XYZ file of C-alpha atoms in Angstrom:
527
model
C 2.858 -27.791 -21.237
C 1.443 -25.857 -18.246
C -0.227 -22.446 -18.440
C -1.178 -19.969 -15.723
C -4.411 -18.039 -15.243
C -5.452 -15.547 -12.560
C -8.672 -16.645 -10.841
C -10.749 -14.083 -8.932
C -13.843 -15.553 -7.347
C -16.158 -15.487 -4.357
C -18.250 -18.240 -2.790
C -21.669 -17.949 -1.155
C -24.241 -20.059 0.633
C -27.658 -19.563 2.169
C -28.705 -20.296 5.722
C -30.101 -23.555 4.412
C -26.751 -24.866 3.165
C -28.392 -27.984 1.756
C -30.432 -25.934 -0.699
C -28.654 -22.762 -1.775
C -30.618 -21.413 -4.726
C -29.546 -18.898 -7.332
C -31.624 -15.704 -7.180
C -32.789 -13.772 -10.219
C -29.682 -12.178 -11.759
C -31.430 -9.749 -14.080
C -31.275 -6.093 -13.188
C -27.650 -6.124 -11.998
C -26.065 -2.825 -13.110
C -23.860 -3.312 -16.168
C -25.396 -6.654 -17.152
C -26.958 -6.707 -20.590
C -28.032 -10.346 -20.577
C -27.850 -13.565 -18.572
C -27.035 -16.684 -20.570
C -27.842 -20.164 -19.282
C -24.853 -22.428 -20.039
C -26.432 -25.614 -18.713
C -25.165 -28.105 -16.152
C -21.613 -29.465 -16.146
C -20.661 -32.613 -14.241
C -17.230 -32.269 -12.652
C -15.179 -34.984 -10.980
C -12.034 -33.834 -9.168
C -9.522 -35.754 -7.086
C -7.346 -33.645 -4.797
C -3.794 -34.675 -3.951
C -1.709 -33.924 -0.876
C 0.813 -35.474 1.486
C -0.335 -37.676 4.342
C 0.064 -34.715 6.693
C -1.735 -32.352 4.243
C 1.178 -29.959 3.751
C -0.367 -28.354 0.684
C -3.669 -27.670 2.414
C -1.805 -26.146 5.373
C -0.269 -23.655 2.943
C -3.631 -23.023 1.196
C -2.423 -24.723 -1.990
C -4.655 -27.073 -3.967
C -3.586 -29.732 -6.458
C -6.260 -31.648 -8.335
C -6.986 -33.813 -11.351
C -10.382 -32.948 -12.795
C -12.527 -34.329 -15.580
C -15.654 -32.750 -17.000
C -16.282 -29.130 -17.877
C -14.269 -26.986 -20.263
C -10.960 -27.139 -18.382
C -10.377 -30.823 -17.681
C -6.809 -31.524 -16.615
C -4.436 -30.995 -13.714
C -4.796 -27.758 -11.744
C -2.428 -26.299 -9.137
C -3.633 -23.187 -7.314
C -1.491 -20.735 -5.360
C -3.096 -18.105 -3.103
C -2.377 -14.496 -4.081
C -4.869 -12.582 -1.915
C -8.270 -13.319 -0.359
C -10.431 -14.594 -3.214
C -7.541 -14.411 -5.685
C -5.477 -17.390 -6.828
C -3.138 -18.210 -9.658
C -4.155 -21.446 -11.315
C -1.487 -23.360 -13.207
C -2.895 -25.946 -15.579
C -1.487 -28.999 -17.311
C -3.177 -31.399 -19.760
C -5.146 -34.346 -18.454
C -3.032 -37.441 -17.820
C -3.077 -40.443 -15.509
C -0.028 -39.333 -13.526
C 0.852 -35.995 -11.992
C 2.841 -33.970 -14.553
C 6.417 -33.311 -13.473
C 5.951 -29.624 -14.322
C 3.443 -29.321 -11.460
C 5.204 -31.733 -9.110
C 8.271 -29.491 -9.163
C 6.230 -26.440 -8.208
C 5.205 -28.024 -4.882
C 8.538 -29.676 -4.100
C 9.612 -27.034 -1.579
C 6.417 -27.831 0.350
C 6.310 -31.616 0.141
C 10.084 -32.320 -0.080
C 10.573 -36.091 -0.475
C 7.059 -36.985 0.665
C 4.668 -38.719 -1.711
C 1.462 -37.118 -2.951
C -1.700 -39.220 -2.541
C -5.379 -38.763 -3.384
C -6.987 -37.303 -0.257
C -10.434 -36.039 -1.308
C -12.776 -36.600 -4.226
C -15.304 -33.921 -5.129
C -18.112 -34.573 -7.583
C -20.053 -31.471 -8.502
C -23.095 -30.712 -10.585
C -22.464 -27.157 -11.751
C -25.402 -25.116 -13.053
C -23.782 -22.208 -14.887
C -24.926 -18.703 -15.868
C -22.866 -16.148 -17.785
C -23.378 -12.476 -17.006
C -22.706 -10.531 -20.213
C -22.375 -6.822 -20.828
C -24.487 -5.162 -23.598
C -21.730 -5.981 -26.121
C -21.812 -9.668 -25.213
C -18.519 -9.715 -23.265
C -18.277 -11.991 -20.239
C -18.411 -10.051 -16.983
C -18.637 -13.013 -14.622
C -19.617 -16.651 -14.432
C -22.132 -17.523 -11.730
C -22.793 -21.127 -10.857
C -24.709 -23.190 -8.352
C -22.535 -26.138 -7.340
C -24.065 -29.201 -5.710
C -21.042 -30.899 -4.189
C -20.539 -34.469 -2.990
C -17.278 -34.853 -1.035
C -15.586 -38.134 -0.151
C -12.489 -38.526 2.006
C -10.126 -41.022 0.369
C -7.814 -41.606 3.327
C -8.246 -43.128 6.764
C -11.701 -43.463 8.258
C -12.992 -40.226 6.798
C -16.570 -39.861 5.714
C -18.611 -37.997 3.158
C -20.321 -34.627 2.988
C -22.765 -32.813 0.755
C -23.530 -29.140 0.293
C -24.641 -26.540 -2.232
C -22.864 -23.253 -2.844
C -22.849 -20.350 -5.259
C -19.621 -19.398 -6.965
C -19.038 -16.113 -8.782
C -15.885 -15.937 -10.903
C -14.795 -12.741 -12.599
C -14.461 -12.806 -16.378
C -11.003 -12.668 -17.999
C -11.095 -8.911 -18.523
C -13.576 -8.040 -15.802
C -13.340 -5.300 -13.194
C -13.039 -6.753 -9.655
C -15.453 -4.043 -8.475
C -18.177 -5.825 -10.469
C -18.067 -8.657 -7.921
C -19.217 -6.173 -5.273
C -22.199 -5.331 -7.454
C -23.121 -8.995 -7.818
C -22.685 -9.540 -4.088
C -25.209 -6.815 -3.280
C -27.747 -8.681 -5.398
C -26.990 -11.984 -3.682
C -27.122 -10.538 -0.184
C -30.445 -8.937 -0.924
C -31.698 -12.433 -1.759
C -30.515 -13.815 1.591
C -27.275 -15.338 0.365
C -24.127 -14.796 2.465
C -20.408 -15.322 1.843
C -19.265 -18.859 2.491
C -17.388 -19.587 5.705
C -14.938 -21.808 3.818
C -12.224 -20.374 1.607
C -12.435 -23.273 -0.846
C -14.295 -26.486 -1.582
C -11.249 -28.482 -0.514
C -11.004 -26.743 2.853
C -14.662 -27.453 3.512
C -14.356 -31.044 2.365
C -11.351 -31.685 4.608
C -13.183 -30.225 7.593
C -16.511 -31.999 7.037
C -15.143 -35.416 6.110
C -12.474 -35.665 8.795
C -12.700 -38.662 11.138
C -14.559 -37.615 14.255
C -11.811 -38.738 16.627
C -9.205 -36.779 14.669
C -11.120 -33.509 14.554
C -9.061 -30.904 16.464
C -10.549 -28.755 19.168
C -10.886 -25.112 18.109
C -7.829 -24.026 20.071
C -5.757 -26.768 18.443
C -6.885 -26.243 14.860
C -3.880 -25.716 12.618
C -3.580 -22.217 11.272
C -2.515 -21.708 7.656
C 1.003 -21.729 9.037
C 4.069 -21.139 6.976
C 5.790 -24.143 8.525
C 4.858 -27.583 7.143
C 2.338 -29.384 9.311
C 4.749 -32.274 9.785
C 7.301 -30.157 11.608
C 7.197 -30.702 15.392
C 5.637 -27.905 17.363
C 8.244 -25.334 18.309
C 9.403 -25.559 21.916
C 8.875 -22.255 23.658
C 9.523 -21.126 27.158
C 6.386 -20.380 29.131
C 6.097 -16.691 29.923
C 3.764 -14.877 32.222
C 1.308 -12.507 30.584
C 2.902 -9.111 30.204
C 6.500 -10.315 30.458
C 8.920 -8.917 27.846
C 9.574 -10.673 24.558
C 13.062 -12.158 24.514
C 15.998 -11.690 22.179
C 15.489 -15.278 21.084
C 11.902 -14.578 20.070
C 12.993 -11.750 17.765
C 15.808 -13.701 16.159
C 13.659 -16.777 15.596
C 10.882 -14.666 14.083
C 13.378 -13.312 11.555
C 14.712 -16.785 10.790
C 11.166 -18.076 10.314
C 10.319 -15.254 7.897
C 13.353 -16.027 5.740
C 12.677 -19.767 5.799
C 9.158 -19.012 4.616
C 10.537 -16.843 1.814
C 12.758 -19.684 0.574
C 9.789 -22.046 0.467
C 7.341 -19.596 -1.086
C 9.721 -18.269 -3.747
C 10.690 -21.722 -4.989
C 7.840 -22.006 -7.547
C 8.479 -18.479 -8.824
C 12.177 -19.211 -9.376
C 11.313 -22.377 -11.276
C 8.936 -20.402 -13.479
C 11.575 -17.726 -14.076
C 9.413 -14.962 -12.583
C 11.292 -11.641 -12.746
C 13.193 -10.747 -9.554
C 12.391 -14.095 -7.889
C 16.003 -15.305 -7.985
C 17.178 -12.057 -6.426
C 14.593 -12.261 -3.648
C 15.481 -15.868 -2.854
C 19.173 -15.015 -2.776
C 18.487 -12.149 -0.373
C 16.604 -14.554 1.910
C 19.620 -16.876 2.028
C 21.886 -13.950 2.851
C 19.583 -12.696 5.573
C 19.597 -16.132 7.174
C 23.381 -16.424 7.030
C 23.736 -12.924 8.441
C 21.345 -13.733 11.275
C 23.278 -16.860 12.214
C 26.613 -14.993 12.143
C 25.431 -11.812 13.858
C 23.439 -13.482 16.626
C 25.759 -16.251 17.716
C 25.107 -15.292 21.326
C 21.452 -16.217 20.752
C 21.646 -19.319 18.536
C 24.294 -21.994 19.072
C 26.660 -21.969 16.103
C 27.268 -25.687 16.454
C 23.740 -26.102 15.106
C 23.705 -23.119 12.734
C 27.135 -23.427 11.088
C 26.228 -26.501 8.965
C 23.037 -24.757 7.841
C 24.985 -21.584 7.064
C 27.351 -23.611 4.876
C 24.426 -24.911 2.840
C 22.979 -21.407 2.616
C 26.292 -20.138 1.240
C 26.201 -22.902 -1.363
C 22.622 -22.039 -2.338
C 23.407 -18.323 -2.577
C 26.294 -19.151 -4.886
C 24.072 -21.234 -7.149
C 21.453 -18.497 -7.229
C 24.165 -15.993 -8.017
C 25.039 -17.703 -11.282
C 21.667 -16.606 -12.649
C 21.190 -13.361 -10.751
C 24.654 -11.935 -11.415
C 24.286 -12.702 -15.102
C 20.887 -10.976 -15.155
C 22.259 -7.810 -13.523
C 25.379 -7.731 -15.663
C 23.490 -8.210 -18.922
C 21.055 -5.424 -18.051
C 23.930 -3.066 -17.186
C 25.775 -3.700 -20.433
C 22.627 -3.435 -22.533
C 21.695 -0.100 -20.903
C 25.224 1.225 -21.409
C 25.137 0.244 -25.077
C 21.710 1.828 -25.610
C 23.005 5.092 -24.101
C 25.822 5.393 -26.637
C 25.410 7.703 -29.645
C 25.061 5.764 -32.856
C 28.390 7.146 -34.110
C 30.197 5.218 -31.347
C 28.582 1.851 -32.074
C 30.586 -0.265 -34.519
C 30.226 -3.936 -35.288
C 27.509 -6.408 -34.236
C 28.002 -5.765 -30.544
C 24.241 -5.666 -29.858
C 23.690 -9.101 -31.372
C 26.695 -10.506 -29.546
C 25.467 -9.142 -26.197
C 22.031 -10.657 -26.773
C 23.401 -14.077 -27.704
C 25.841 -14.034 -24.790
C 23.120 -13.071 -22.322
C 20.533 -15.594 -23.534
C 23.000 -18.472 -23.672
C 24.319 -17.873 -20.179
C 20.860 -17.298 -18.709
C 19.453 -20.474 -20.244
C 22.287 -22.568 -18.889
C 22.190 -20.938 -15.461
C 18.430 -21.345 -15.083
C 18.506 -24.996 -16.089
C 21.230 -25.639 -13.545
C 19.313 -23.728 -10.879
C 16.187 -25.847 -11.392
C 18.285 -28.954 -10.800
C 19.705 -27.368 -7.647
C 16.211 -26.785 -6.263
C 15.418 -30.457 -6.876
C 18.604 -31.645 -5.217
C 18.723 -33.506 -1.922
C 21.060 -30.887 -0.519
C 18.545 -28.100 -1.053
C 15.589 -30.113 0.254
C 17.721 -31.166 3.211
C 18.485 -27.498 3.879
C 14.768 -26.726 4.105
C 14.272 -29.682 6.447
C 17.170 -28.468 8.603
C 15.601 -25.015 8.896
C 12.296 -26.607 9.899
C 14.054 -28.664 12.554
C 15.917 -25.633 13.899
C 12.697 -23.661 14.264
C 10.911 -26.634 15.822
C 13.609 -27.100 18.458
C 15.755 -23.942 18.441
C 19.328 -24.214 19.791
C 18.967 -21.246 22.127
C 21.894 -19.998 24.178
C 21.721 -18.271 27.528
C 21.365 -14.746 26.134
C 18.344 -15.797 24.098
C 16.248 -15.415 27.241
C 17.479 -11.866 27.870
C 15.702 -8.653 26.949
C 16.212 -7.892 23.276
C 17.458 -4.295 23.431
C 20.962 -4.917 24.774
C 21.575 -8.271 23.091
C 20.435 -7.242 19.617
C 21.983 -3.779 19.782
C 25.362 -5.219 20.743
C 25.322 -7.551 17.760
C 24.415 -4.723 15.379
C 27.107 -2.451 16.815
C 29.722 -5.178 16.383
C 28.902 -5.432 12.676
C 29.010 -1.666 12.311
C 32.427 -1.421 13.964
C 33.864 -4.004 11.560
C 32.321 -2.192 8.615
C 33.928 1.065 9.690
C 37.336 -0.578 9.696
C 36.818 -2.055 6.219
C 35.704 1.253 4.710
C 38.622 3.103 6.278
C 41.084 0.528 4.942
C 39.615 0.693 1.435
C 39.821 4.480 1.361
C 43.501 4.331 2.374
C 44.379 2.166 -0.624
C 45.273 3.600 -4.040
C 42.907 2.868 -6.954
C 43.416 -0.587 -8.391
C 42.707 -4.250 -7.794
C 43.503 -4.126 -4.069
C 41.049 -1.289 -3.506
C 38.422 -3.052 -5.615
C 38.732 -6.152 -3.429
C 38.642 -4.061 -0.239
C 35.513 -2.241 -1.384
C 33.900 -5.582 -2.231
C 34.578 -6.807 1.318
C 33.082 -3.576 2.662
C 30.041 -4.143 0.501
C 29.508 -7.618 1.953
C 29.842 -6.284 5.519
C 27.384 -3.487 4.654
C 24.809 -6.091 3.705
C 25.450 -8.059 6.885
C 25.062 -4.936 9.005
C 21.841 -4.047 7.204
C 20.385 -7.527 7.686
C 21.338 -7.570 11.363
C 19.563 -4.237 11.774
C 16.492 -5.554 9.950
C 16.258 -8.459 12.379
C 16.607 -6.093 15.320
C 14.228 -3.401 14.036
C 11.023 -4.838 15.579
C 12.690 -4.619 18.996
C 14.877 -1.517 18.628
C 12.590 0.639 16.501
C 13.751 3.939 14.972
C 17.537 3.660 15.391
C 17.561 0.255 13.682
C 15.279 1.500 10.914
C 17.587 4.483 10.337
C 20.589 2.184 10.181
C 18.849 0.014 7.585
C 18.254 3.109 5.448
C 21.871 4.222 5.766
C 23.181 0.784 4.899
C 20.961 0.659 1.811
C 22.515 3.939 0.626
C 26.036 2.645 1.170
C 25.180 -0.731 -0.353
C 23.912 0.907 -3.546
C 27.134 2.881 -3.945
C 29.417 -0.075 -3.262
C 27.193 -2.383 -5.303
C 27.417 -0.124 -8.338
C 31.194 -0.123 -7.974
C 31.376 -3.920 -7.804
C 29.000 -4.306 -10.746
C 31.382 -2.077 -12.683
C 34.302 -4.349 -11.814
C 32.372 -7.330 -13.195
C 31.239 -5.355 -16.254
C 34.827 -4.481 -17.184
C 35.819 -8.131 -16.858
C 32.936 -9.200 -19.116
C 33.788 -6.528 -21.685
C 37.389 -7.749 -21.870
C 36.177 -11.305 -22.474
C 33.585 -10.272 -25.068
C 36.088 -8.075 -26.890
C 38.544 -10.957 -27.102
C 35.891 -13.200 -28.681
C 34.826 -10.436 -31.090
C 38.438 -9.774 -32.086
C 39.002 -13.474 -32.772
C 35.928 -13.405 -35.018
C 37.332 -10.470 -36.967
C 34.792 -7.962 -35.628
C 35.352 -4.282 -34.832
C 36.081 -3.977 -31.087
C 36.074 -0.165 -30.857
C 32.748 -0.010 -28.995
C 33.912 -2.474 -26.361
C 36.740 -0.081 -25.570
C 34.344 2.850 -25.326
C 32.114 0.949 -22.884
C 35.153 -0.131 -20.877
C 36.324 3.454 -20.569
C 32.911 4.590 -19.396
C 32.877 1.877 -16.753
C 36.274 3.048 -15.517
C 34.992 6.612 -15.254
C 31.897 5.427 -13.398
C 34.099 3.528 -10.929
C 36.250 6.598 -10.247
C 33.105 8.649 -9.661
C 31.799 6.107 -7.140
C 35.120 5.975 -5.327
C 35.260 9.757 -5.175
C 31.750 9.867 -3.681
C 32.480 7.268 -0.998
C 34.265 9.490 1.581
C 31.463 12.035 1.559
C 28.792 9.343 1.701
C 30.525 7.617 4.609
C 30.913 10.907 6.496
C 27.231 11.715 5.940
C 26.179 8.273 7.142
C 28.394 8.620 10.200
C 26.520 11.719 11.300
C 23.298 9.732 11.262
C 24.730 6.851 13.307
C 25.705 8.598 16.536
C 23.269 6.332 18.383
C 25.447 3.339 17.485
C 28.880 4.892 18.016
C 28.345 6.820 21.240
């Protein structure tokens, strides 16, 4: 069973990196006592792919013995000096619970031992006057050994200051003042692993500074993206803007994968939005990216969005019904409807999440990520990709907006009922596509695109609430039928259904005015 802990720490070294000593820690404001915890002997083996994909993304995966937290540790960066550490019990083999959390990074590639770090850790605890742990300060004497290729060894000493479980991050600034006054400076390396990889690399494989891989979002194994050479000062192309948007959404799919697996709130929604943004980009900017290459990827994105929707739609629907029930006066609540809603929601969520985890492990999903990498590495650019972005991107946005206008007009001409509901749902989908096209164009087009994004969000919320109401009424009919078969009172289901109908009529009545108001703000796109 894995558990997660937030780790906030800073690393330091002296000018003489071979002999970084710990200065006197007494006298630090807020510290009541300094407790010597002795020396711990730690032995950690770090795992990665042959092309160090985890290290490229600033992730670390290790198996460590010694100390108080022996076991498997997987660390995700949160902010500079802040990481979430997910732990699993010590075992010979990598626990599947951790292997799954790095699958979007490593795909089908094997994980191998790459570096071994043996550390002698001399530990001090800084305690407040009540004896609570403020921070742990240690002097680590590290011996690093590269376990792959012709790599070598390295040795250094560093100071590590880790904030206590309930500590104030500002306390680390106080400790740092004390260390700096003693001639100790922040370490140049973000982590022991990063330093070990740099200092034990084979000499012939060491990259020149201008070739050193940045902590890129793309896996290191992906071929370098082919780019046209441009003279300094020449304009950025339409293709550059579209590819930047595609890259950002690809990165979101990869980075959100662990959060979805861990059932982090809102992670499924955010991943689904990334799939929709990618599909919208491929459809809206077909004059920039060749659809022969993007259509197969778009098909897989549609599949993934559908799988994500099984969980996300259930989450939204359950929350809507629960809120509606909580808003009812007690005199209108009859029968065990609350218990039935809870059981229905939990059962469907559990099944949907289990299925979604399997989807993320599937070859189709991993192949989709590989296909996005390949597209970004060698983009299928069409002729207009080399053009200036303003005309190309604006034309694509305007085309979406024109189609949306037709869909809204058609929906408003229909009488209330199933046909109008379906027409409004189609308008909702086109609203999202128009919004996403504008988001991709915003860095190039500026204010008008930003304003369009805002307007589309307003319209999307209205149409989204209407569609959620359609789904809520369907769910209420199904739940009422089950309750009736069980001999339960179904009065409250009818009350909730009636309220949903009223809410739908209100949304439909507001649509003409909302659309007219939005139209006044979109003269830039219709003139």
